[in-house]
JSON list of C-alpha atoms in Angstrom, two decimals:
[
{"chain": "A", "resi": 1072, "resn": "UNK", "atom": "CA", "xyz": [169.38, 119.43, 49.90]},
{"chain": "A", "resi": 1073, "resn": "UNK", "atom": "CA", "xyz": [170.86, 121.87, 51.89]},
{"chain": "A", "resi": 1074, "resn": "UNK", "atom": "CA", "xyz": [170.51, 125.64, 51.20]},
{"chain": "A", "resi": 1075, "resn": "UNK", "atom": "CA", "xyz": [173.39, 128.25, 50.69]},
{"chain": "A", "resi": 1076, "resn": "UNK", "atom": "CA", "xyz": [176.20, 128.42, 53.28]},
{"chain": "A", "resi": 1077, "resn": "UNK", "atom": "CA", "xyz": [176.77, 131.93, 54.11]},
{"chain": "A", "resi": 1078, "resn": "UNK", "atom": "CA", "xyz": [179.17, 134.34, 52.10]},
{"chain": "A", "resi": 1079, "resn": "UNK", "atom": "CA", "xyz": [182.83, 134.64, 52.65]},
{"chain": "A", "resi": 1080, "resn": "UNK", "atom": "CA", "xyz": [183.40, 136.84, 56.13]},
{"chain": "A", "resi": 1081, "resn": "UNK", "atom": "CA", "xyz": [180.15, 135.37, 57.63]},
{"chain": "A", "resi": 1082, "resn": "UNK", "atom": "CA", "xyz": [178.77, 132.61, 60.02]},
{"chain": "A", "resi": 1083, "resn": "UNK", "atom": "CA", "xyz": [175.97, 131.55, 61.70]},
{"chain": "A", "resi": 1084, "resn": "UNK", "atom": "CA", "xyz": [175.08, 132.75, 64.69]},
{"chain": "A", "resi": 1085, "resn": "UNK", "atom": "CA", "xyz": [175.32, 130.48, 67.51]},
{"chain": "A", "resi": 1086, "resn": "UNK", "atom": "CA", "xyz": [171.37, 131.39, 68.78]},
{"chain": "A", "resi": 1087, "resn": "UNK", "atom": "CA", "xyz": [170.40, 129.30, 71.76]},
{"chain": "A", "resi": 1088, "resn": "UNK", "atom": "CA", "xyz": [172.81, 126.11, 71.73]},
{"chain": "A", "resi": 1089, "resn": "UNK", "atom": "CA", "xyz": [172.33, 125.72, 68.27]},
{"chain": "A", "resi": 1090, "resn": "UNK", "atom": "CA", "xyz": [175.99, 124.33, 66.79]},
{"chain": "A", "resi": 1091, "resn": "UNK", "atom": "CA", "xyz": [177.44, 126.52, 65.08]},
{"chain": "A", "resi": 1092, "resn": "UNK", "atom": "CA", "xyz": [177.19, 125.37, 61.12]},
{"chain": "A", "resi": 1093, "resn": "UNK", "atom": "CA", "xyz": [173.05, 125.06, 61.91]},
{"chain": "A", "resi": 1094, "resn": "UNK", "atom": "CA", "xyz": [169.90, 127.48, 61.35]},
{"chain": "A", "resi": 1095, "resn": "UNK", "atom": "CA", "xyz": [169.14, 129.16, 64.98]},
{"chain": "A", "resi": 1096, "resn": "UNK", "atom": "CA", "xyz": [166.18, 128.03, 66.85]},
{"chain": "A", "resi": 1097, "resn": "UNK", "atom": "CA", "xyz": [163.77, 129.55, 68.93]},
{"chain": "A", "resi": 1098, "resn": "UNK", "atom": "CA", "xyz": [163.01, 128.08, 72.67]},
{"chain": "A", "resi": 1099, "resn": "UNK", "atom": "CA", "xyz": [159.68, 129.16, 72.88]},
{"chain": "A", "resi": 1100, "resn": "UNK", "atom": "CA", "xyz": [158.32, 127.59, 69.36]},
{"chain": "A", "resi": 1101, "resn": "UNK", "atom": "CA", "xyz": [159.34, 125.00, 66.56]},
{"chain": "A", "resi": 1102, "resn": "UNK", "atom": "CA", "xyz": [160.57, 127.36, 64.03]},
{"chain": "A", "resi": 1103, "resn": "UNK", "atom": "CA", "xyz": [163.79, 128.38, 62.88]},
{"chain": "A", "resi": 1104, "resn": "UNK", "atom": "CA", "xyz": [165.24, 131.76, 62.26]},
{"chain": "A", "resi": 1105, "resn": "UNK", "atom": "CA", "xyz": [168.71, 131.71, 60.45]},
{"chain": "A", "resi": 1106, "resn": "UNK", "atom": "CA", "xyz": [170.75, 134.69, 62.06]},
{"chain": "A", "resi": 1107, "resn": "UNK", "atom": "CA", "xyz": [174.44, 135.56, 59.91]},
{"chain": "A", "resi": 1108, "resn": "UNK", "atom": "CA", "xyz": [177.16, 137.57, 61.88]},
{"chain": "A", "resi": 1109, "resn": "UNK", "atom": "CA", "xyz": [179.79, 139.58, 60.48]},
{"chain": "A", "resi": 1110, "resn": "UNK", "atom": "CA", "xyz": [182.41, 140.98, 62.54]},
{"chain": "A", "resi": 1111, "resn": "UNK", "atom": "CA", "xyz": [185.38, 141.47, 59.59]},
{"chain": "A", "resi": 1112, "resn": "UNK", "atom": "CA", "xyz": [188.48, 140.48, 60.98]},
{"chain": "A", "resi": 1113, "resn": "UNK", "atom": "CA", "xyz": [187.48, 140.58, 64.34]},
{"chain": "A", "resi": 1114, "resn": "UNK", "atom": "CA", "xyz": [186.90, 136.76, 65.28]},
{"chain": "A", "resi": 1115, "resn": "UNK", "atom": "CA", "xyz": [185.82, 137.79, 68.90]},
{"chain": "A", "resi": 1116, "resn": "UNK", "atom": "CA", "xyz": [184.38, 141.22, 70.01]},
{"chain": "A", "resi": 1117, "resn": "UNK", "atom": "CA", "xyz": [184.13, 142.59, 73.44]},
{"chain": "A", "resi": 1118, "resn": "UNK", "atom": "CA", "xyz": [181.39, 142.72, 75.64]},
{"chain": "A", "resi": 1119, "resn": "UNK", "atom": "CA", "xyz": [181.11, 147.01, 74.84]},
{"chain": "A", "resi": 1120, "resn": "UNK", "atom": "CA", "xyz": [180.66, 146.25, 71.44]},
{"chain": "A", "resi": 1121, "resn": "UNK", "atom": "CA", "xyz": [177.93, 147.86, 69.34]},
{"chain": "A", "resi": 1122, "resn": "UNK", "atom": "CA", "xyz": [175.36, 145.23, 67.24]},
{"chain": "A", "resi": 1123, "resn": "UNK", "atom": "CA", "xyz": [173.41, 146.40, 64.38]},
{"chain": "A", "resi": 1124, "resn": "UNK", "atom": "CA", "xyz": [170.48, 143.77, 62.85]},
{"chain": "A", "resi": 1125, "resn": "UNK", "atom": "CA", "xyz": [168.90, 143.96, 59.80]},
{"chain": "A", "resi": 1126, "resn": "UNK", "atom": "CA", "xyz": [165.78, 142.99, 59.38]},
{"chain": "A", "resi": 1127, "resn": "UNK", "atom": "CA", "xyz": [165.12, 142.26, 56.09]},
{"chain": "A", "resi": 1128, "resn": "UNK", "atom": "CA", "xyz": [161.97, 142.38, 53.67]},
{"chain": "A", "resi": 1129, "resn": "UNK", "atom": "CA", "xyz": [160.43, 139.90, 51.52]},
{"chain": "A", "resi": 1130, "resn": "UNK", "atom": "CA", "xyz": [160.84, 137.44, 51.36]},
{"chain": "A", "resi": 1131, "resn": "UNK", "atom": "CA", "xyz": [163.28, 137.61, 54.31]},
{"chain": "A", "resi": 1132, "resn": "UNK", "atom": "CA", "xyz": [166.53, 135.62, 53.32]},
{"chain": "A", "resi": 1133, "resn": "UNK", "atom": "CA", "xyz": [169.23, 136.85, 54.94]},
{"chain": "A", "resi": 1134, "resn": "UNK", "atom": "CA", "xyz": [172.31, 136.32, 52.24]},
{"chain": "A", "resi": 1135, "resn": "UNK", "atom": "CA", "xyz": [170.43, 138.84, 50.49]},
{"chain": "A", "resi": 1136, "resn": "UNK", "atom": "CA", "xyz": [171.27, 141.85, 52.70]},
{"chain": "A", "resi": 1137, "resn": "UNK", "atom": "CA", "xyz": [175.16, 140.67, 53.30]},
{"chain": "A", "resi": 1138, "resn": "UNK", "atom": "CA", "xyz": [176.70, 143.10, 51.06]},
{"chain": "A", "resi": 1139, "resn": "UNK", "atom": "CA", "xyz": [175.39, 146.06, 52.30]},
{"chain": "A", "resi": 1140, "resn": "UNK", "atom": "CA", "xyz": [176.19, 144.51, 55.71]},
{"chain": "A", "resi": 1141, "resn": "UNK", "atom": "CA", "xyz": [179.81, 144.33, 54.92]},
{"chain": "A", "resi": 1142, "resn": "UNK", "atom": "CA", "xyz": [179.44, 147.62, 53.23]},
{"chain": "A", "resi": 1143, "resn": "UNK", "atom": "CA", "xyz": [177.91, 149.10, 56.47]},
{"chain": "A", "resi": 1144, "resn": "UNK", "atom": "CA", "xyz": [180.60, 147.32, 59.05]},
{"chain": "A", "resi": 1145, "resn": "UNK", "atom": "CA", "xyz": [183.35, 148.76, 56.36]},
{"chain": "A", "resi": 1146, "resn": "UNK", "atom": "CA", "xyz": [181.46, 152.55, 56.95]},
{"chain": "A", "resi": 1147, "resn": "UNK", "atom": "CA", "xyz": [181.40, 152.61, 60.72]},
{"chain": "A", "resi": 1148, "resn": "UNK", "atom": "CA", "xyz": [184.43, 151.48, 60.99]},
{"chain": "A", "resi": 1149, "resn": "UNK", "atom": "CA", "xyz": [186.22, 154.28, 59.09]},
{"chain": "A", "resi": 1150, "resn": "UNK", "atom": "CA", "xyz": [184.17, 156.45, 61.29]},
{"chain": "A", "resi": 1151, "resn": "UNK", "atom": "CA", "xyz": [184.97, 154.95, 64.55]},
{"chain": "A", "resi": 1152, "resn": "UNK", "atom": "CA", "xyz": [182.68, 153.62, 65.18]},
{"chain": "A", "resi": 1153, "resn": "UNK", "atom": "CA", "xyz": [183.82, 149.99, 66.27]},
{"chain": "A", "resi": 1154, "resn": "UNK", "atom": "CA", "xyz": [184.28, 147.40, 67.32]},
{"chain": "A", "resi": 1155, "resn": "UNK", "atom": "CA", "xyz": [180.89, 146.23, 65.77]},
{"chain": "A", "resi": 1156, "resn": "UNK", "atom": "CA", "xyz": [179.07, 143.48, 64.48]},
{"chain": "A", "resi": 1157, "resn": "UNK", "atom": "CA", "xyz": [176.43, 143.28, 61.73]},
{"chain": "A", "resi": 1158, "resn": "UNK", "atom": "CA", "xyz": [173.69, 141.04, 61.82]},
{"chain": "A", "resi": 1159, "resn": "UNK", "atom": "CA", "xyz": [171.24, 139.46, 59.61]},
{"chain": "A", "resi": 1160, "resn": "UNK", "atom": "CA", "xyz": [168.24, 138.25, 60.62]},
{"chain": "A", "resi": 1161, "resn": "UNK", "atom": "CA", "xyz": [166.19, 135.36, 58.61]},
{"chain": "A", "resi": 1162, "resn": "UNK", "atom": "CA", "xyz": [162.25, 134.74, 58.23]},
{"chain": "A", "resi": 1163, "resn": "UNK", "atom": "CA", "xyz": [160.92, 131.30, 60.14]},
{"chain": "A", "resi": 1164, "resn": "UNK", "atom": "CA", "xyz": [158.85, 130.67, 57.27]},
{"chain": "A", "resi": 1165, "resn": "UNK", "atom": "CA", "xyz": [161.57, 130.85, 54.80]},
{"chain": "A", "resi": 1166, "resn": "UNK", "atom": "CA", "xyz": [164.45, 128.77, 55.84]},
{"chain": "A", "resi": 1167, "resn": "UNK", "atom": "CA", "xyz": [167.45, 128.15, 54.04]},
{"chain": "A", "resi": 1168, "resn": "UNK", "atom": "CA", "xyz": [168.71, 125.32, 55.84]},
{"chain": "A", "resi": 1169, "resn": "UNK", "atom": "CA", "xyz": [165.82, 123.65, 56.71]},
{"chain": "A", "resi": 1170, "resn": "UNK", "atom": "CA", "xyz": [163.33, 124.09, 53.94]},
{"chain": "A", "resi": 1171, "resn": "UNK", "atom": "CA", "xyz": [161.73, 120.80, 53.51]},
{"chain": "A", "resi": 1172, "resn": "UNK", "atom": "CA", "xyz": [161.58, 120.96, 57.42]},
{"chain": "A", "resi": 1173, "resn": "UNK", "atom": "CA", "xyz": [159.76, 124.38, 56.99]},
{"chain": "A", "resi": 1174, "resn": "UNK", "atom": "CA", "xyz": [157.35, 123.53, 54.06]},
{"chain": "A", "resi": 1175, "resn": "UNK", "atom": "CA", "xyz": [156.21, 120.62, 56.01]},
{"chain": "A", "resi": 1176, "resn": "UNK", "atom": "CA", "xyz": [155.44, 122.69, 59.40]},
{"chain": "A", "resi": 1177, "resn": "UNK", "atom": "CA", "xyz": [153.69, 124.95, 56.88]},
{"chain": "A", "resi": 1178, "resn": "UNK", "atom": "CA", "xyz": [153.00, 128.72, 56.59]},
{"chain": "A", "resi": 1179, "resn": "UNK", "atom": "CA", "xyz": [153.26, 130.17, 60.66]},
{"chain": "A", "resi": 1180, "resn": "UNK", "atom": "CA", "xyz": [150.85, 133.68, 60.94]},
{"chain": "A", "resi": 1181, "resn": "UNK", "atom": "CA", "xyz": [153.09, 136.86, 60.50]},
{"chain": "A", "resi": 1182, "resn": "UNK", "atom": "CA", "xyz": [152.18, 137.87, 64.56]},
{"chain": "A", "resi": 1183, "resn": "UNK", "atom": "CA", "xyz": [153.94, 134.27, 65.16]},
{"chain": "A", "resi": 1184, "resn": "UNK", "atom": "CA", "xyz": [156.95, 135.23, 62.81]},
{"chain": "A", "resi": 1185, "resn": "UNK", "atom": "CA", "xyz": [157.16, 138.55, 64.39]},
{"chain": "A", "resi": 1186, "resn": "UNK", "atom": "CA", "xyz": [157.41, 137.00, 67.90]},
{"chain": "A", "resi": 1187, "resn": "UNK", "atom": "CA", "xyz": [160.10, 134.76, 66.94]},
{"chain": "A", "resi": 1188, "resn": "UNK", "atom": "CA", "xyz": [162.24, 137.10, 65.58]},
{"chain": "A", "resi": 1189, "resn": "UNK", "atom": "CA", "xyz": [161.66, 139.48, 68.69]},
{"chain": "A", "resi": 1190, "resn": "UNK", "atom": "CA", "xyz": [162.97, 136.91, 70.62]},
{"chain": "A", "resi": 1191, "resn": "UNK", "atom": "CA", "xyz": [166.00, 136.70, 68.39]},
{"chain": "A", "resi": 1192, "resn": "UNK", "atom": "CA", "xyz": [166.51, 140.33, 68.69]},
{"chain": "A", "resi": 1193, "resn": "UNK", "atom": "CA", "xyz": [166.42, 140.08, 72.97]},
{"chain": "A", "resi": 1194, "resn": "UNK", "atom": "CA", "xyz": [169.31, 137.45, 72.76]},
{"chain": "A", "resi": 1195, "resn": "UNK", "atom": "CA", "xyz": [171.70, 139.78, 69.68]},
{"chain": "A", "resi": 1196, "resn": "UNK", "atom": "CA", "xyz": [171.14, 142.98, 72.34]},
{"chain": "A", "resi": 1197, "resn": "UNK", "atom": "CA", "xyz": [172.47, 140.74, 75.26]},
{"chain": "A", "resi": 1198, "resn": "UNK", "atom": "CA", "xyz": [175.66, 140.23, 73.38]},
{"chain": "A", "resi": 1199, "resn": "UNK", "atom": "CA", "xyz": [176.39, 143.99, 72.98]},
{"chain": "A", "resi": 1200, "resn": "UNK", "atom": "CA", "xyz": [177.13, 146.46, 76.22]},
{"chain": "A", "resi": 1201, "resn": "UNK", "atom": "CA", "xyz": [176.31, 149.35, 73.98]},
{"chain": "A", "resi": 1202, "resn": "UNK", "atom": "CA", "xyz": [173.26, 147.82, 72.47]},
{"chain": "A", "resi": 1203, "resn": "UNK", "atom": "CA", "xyz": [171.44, 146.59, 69.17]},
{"chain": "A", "resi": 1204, "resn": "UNK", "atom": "CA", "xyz": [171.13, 149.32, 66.71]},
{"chain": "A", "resi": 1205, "resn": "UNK", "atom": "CA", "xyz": [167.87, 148.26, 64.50]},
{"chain": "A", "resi": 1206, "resn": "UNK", "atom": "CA", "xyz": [167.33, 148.33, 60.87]},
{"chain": "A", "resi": 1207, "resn": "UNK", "atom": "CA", "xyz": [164.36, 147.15, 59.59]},
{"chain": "A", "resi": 1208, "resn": "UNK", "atom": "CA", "xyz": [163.62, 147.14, 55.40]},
{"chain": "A", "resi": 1209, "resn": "UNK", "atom": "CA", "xyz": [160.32, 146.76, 53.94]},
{"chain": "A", "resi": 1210, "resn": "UNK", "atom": "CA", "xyz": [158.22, 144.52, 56.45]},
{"chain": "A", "resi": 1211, "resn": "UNK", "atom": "CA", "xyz": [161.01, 144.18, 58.25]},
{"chain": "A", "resi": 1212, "resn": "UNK", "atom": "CA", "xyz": [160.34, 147.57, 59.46]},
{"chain": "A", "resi": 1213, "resn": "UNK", "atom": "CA", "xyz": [157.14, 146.49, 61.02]},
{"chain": "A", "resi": 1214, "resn": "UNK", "atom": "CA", "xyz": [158.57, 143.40, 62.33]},
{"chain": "A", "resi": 1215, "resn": "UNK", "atom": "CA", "xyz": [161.21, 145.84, 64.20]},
{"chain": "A", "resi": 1216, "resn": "UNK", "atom": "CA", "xyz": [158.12, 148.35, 64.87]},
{"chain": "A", "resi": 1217, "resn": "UNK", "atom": "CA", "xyz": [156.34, 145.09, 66.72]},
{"chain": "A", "resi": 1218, "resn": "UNK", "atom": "CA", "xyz": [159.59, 144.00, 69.01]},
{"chain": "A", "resi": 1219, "resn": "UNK", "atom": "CA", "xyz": [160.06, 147.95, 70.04]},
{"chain": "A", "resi": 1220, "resn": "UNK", "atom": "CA", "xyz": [156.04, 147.41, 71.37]},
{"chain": "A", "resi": 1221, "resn": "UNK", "atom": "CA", "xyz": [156.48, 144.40, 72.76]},
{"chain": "A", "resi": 1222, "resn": "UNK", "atom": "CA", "xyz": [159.47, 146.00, 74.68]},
{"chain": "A", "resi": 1223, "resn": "UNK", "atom": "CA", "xyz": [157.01, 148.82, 75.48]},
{"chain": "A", "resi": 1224, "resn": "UNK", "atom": "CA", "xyz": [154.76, 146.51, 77.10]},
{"chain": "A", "resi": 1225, "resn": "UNK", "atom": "CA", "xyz": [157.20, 144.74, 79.36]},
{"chain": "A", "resi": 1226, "resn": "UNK", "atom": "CA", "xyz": [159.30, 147.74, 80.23]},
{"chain": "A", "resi": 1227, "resn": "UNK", "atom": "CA", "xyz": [158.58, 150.53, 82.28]},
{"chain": "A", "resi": 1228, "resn": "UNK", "atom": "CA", "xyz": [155.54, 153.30, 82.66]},
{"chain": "A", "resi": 1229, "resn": "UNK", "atom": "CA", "xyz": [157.73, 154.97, 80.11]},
{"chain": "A", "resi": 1230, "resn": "UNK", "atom": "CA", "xyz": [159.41, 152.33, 78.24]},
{"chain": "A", "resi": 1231, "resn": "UNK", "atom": "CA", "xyz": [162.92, 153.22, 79.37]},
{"chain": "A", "resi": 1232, "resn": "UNK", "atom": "CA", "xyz": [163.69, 149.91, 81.29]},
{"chain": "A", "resi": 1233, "resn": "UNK", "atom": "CA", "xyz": [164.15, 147.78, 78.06]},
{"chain": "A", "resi": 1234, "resn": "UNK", "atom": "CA", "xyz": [164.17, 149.99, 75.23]},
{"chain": "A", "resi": 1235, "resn": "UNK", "atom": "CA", "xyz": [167.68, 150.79, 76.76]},
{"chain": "A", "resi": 1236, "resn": "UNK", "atom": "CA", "xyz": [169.23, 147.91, 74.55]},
{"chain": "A", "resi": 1237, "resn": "UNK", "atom": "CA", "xyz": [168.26, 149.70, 71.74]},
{"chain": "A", "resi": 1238, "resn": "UNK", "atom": "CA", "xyz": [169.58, 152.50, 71.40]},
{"chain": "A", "resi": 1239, "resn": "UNK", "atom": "CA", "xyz": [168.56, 153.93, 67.50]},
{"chain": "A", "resi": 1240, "resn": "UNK", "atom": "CA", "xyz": [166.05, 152.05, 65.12]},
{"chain": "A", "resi": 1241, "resn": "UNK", "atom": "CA", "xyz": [165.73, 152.72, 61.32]},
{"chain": "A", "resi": 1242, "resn": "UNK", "atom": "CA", "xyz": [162.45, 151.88, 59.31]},
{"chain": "A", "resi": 1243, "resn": "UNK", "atom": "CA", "xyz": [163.32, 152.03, 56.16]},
{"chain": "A", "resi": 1244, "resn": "UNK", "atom": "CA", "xyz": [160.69, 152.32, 53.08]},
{"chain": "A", "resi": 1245, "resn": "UNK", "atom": "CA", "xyz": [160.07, 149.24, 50.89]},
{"chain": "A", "resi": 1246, "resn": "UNK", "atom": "CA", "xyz": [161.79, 150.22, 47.81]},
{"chain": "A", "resi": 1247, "resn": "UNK", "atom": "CA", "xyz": [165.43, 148.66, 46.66]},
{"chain": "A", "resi": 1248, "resn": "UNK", "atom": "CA", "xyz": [165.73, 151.19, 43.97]},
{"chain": "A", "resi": 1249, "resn": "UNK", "atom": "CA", "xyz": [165.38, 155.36, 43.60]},
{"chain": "A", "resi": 1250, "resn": "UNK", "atom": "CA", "xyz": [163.11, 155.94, 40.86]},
{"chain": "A", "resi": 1251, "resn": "UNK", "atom": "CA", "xyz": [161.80, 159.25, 39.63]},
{"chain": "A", "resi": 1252, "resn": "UNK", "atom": "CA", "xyz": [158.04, 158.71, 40.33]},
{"chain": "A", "resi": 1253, "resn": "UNK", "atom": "CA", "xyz": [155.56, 160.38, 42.37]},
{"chain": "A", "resi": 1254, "resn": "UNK", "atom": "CA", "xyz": [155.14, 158.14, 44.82]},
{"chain": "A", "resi": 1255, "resn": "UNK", "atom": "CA", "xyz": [158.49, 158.15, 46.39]},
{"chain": "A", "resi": 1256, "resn": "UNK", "atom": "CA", "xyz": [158.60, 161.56, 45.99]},
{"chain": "A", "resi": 1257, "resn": "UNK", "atom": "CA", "xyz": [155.73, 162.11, 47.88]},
{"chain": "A", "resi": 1258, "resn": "UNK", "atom": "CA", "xyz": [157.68, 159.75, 50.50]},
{"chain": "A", "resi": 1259, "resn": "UNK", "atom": "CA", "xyz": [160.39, 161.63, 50.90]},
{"chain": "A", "resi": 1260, "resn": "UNK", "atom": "CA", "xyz": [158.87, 164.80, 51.78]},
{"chain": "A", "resi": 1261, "resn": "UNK", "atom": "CA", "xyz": [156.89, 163.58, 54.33]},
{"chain": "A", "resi": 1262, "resn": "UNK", "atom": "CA", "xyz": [159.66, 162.38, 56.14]},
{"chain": "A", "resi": 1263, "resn": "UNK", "atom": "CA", "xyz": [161.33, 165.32, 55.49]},
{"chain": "A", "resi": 1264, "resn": "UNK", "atom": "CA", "xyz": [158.59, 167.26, 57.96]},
{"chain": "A", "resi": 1265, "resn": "UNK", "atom": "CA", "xyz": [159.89, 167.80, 61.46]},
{"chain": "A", "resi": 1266, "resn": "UNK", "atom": "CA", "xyz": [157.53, 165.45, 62.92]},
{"chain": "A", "resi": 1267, "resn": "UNK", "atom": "CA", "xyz": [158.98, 162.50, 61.63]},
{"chain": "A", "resi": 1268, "resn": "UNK", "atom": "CA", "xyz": [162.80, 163.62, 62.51]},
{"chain": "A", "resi": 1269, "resn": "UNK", "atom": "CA", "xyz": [162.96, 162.04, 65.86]},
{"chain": "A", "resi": 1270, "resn": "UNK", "atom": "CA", "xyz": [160.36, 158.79, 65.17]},
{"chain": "A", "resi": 1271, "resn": "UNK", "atom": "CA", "xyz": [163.71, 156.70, 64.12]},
{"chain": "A", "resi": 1272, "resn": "UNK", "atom": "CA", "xyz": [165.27, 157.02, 67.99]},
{"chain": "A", "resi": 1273, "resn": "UNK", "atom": "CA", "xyz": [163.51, 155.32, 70.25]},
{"chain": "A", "resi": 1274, "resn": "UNK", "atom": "CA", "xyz": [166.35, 155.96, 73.52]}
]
């Protein structure tokens, strides 16, 4: 049967002539990626709006990061920040919507899944004048890591002509919890070096 409809405040997004009410679609292959909005009370935003995807980790279902979407839209607003919308981005191999559909295609390569969600990406930054803030969890952080390349490749000698749209990324670390152990310890102060202050901005 069909999967979960998305929480309260939230609705698909309407990705490449896909009704609204259905999983997004990709032109370029036969896989889905379901993509959520949240704009709060805002049923339309303006073309200088700012757009912020997350891109979550395993196993990449978006109604899992919605709260701390509406948490985040709820935080930059107070600051400002706005208008803005918050966007979660699904995995093609793990569709809510479609999943008989999806186990039937069966498992698509990660490079594949990465591409398709790149492209999903492109078309979220066209909707925002002030560009597509990234925020990539877990794997997601190498999925986001893979669309900034790809964007590499295509742009410029130095990048520039693309990675415009985006104007910040965040890779966050794979964990969901702070726990007292060495490991994330260890984590945290090599991020903490100089080095790795500027890695998250990318423009």
């Amino acid at each position: 049967g069909p999967g979960p409809q998305p929480p309260k405040g939230w609705r698909w997004f309407n990705h490449q002539g896909v009704a609204e009410g259905a999983s997004s679609k990709t032109s370029s292959k036969d896989r889905s990626s379901e993509v959520m909005s949240y704009t709060g009370d805002e049923a339309e935003l303006p073309k200088d709006s700012l757009g912020i995807a997350l891109v979550p980790g395993n196993p990449g279902i978006p109604h899992f990061y919605c709260p701390f979407g509406e948490q985040l839209h709820k935080a930059l607003l107070a600051e400002g920040v706005g208008p803005v919308a918050i966007y979660t981005v699904g995995y093609p191999n793990f569709s809510t919507t479609a999943a008989a559909k999806t186990e039937a295609q069966g498992v698509a390569p990660i490079d594949d899944e990465a591409s398709i969600i790149s492209e999903v990406l492109d078309e979220l930054a066209a909707q925002h004048g002030r560009g597509l803030v990234l925020l990539g969890h877990s794997i997601g952080a190498w999925m986001v890591l893979q669309h900034l390349l790809r964007k590499n490749r295509h742009g410029d000698d130095h990048g520039q002509k693309h990675l415009r749209s985006v104007p910040m990324a965040f890779l966050a670390m794979p964990f969901l919890e702070v726990f007292d152990n060495w490991k994330q310890r260890l984590l945290f102060c090599l991020v903490a070096f100089p080095l790795f202050s500027g890695l998250a901005r990318v423009a």
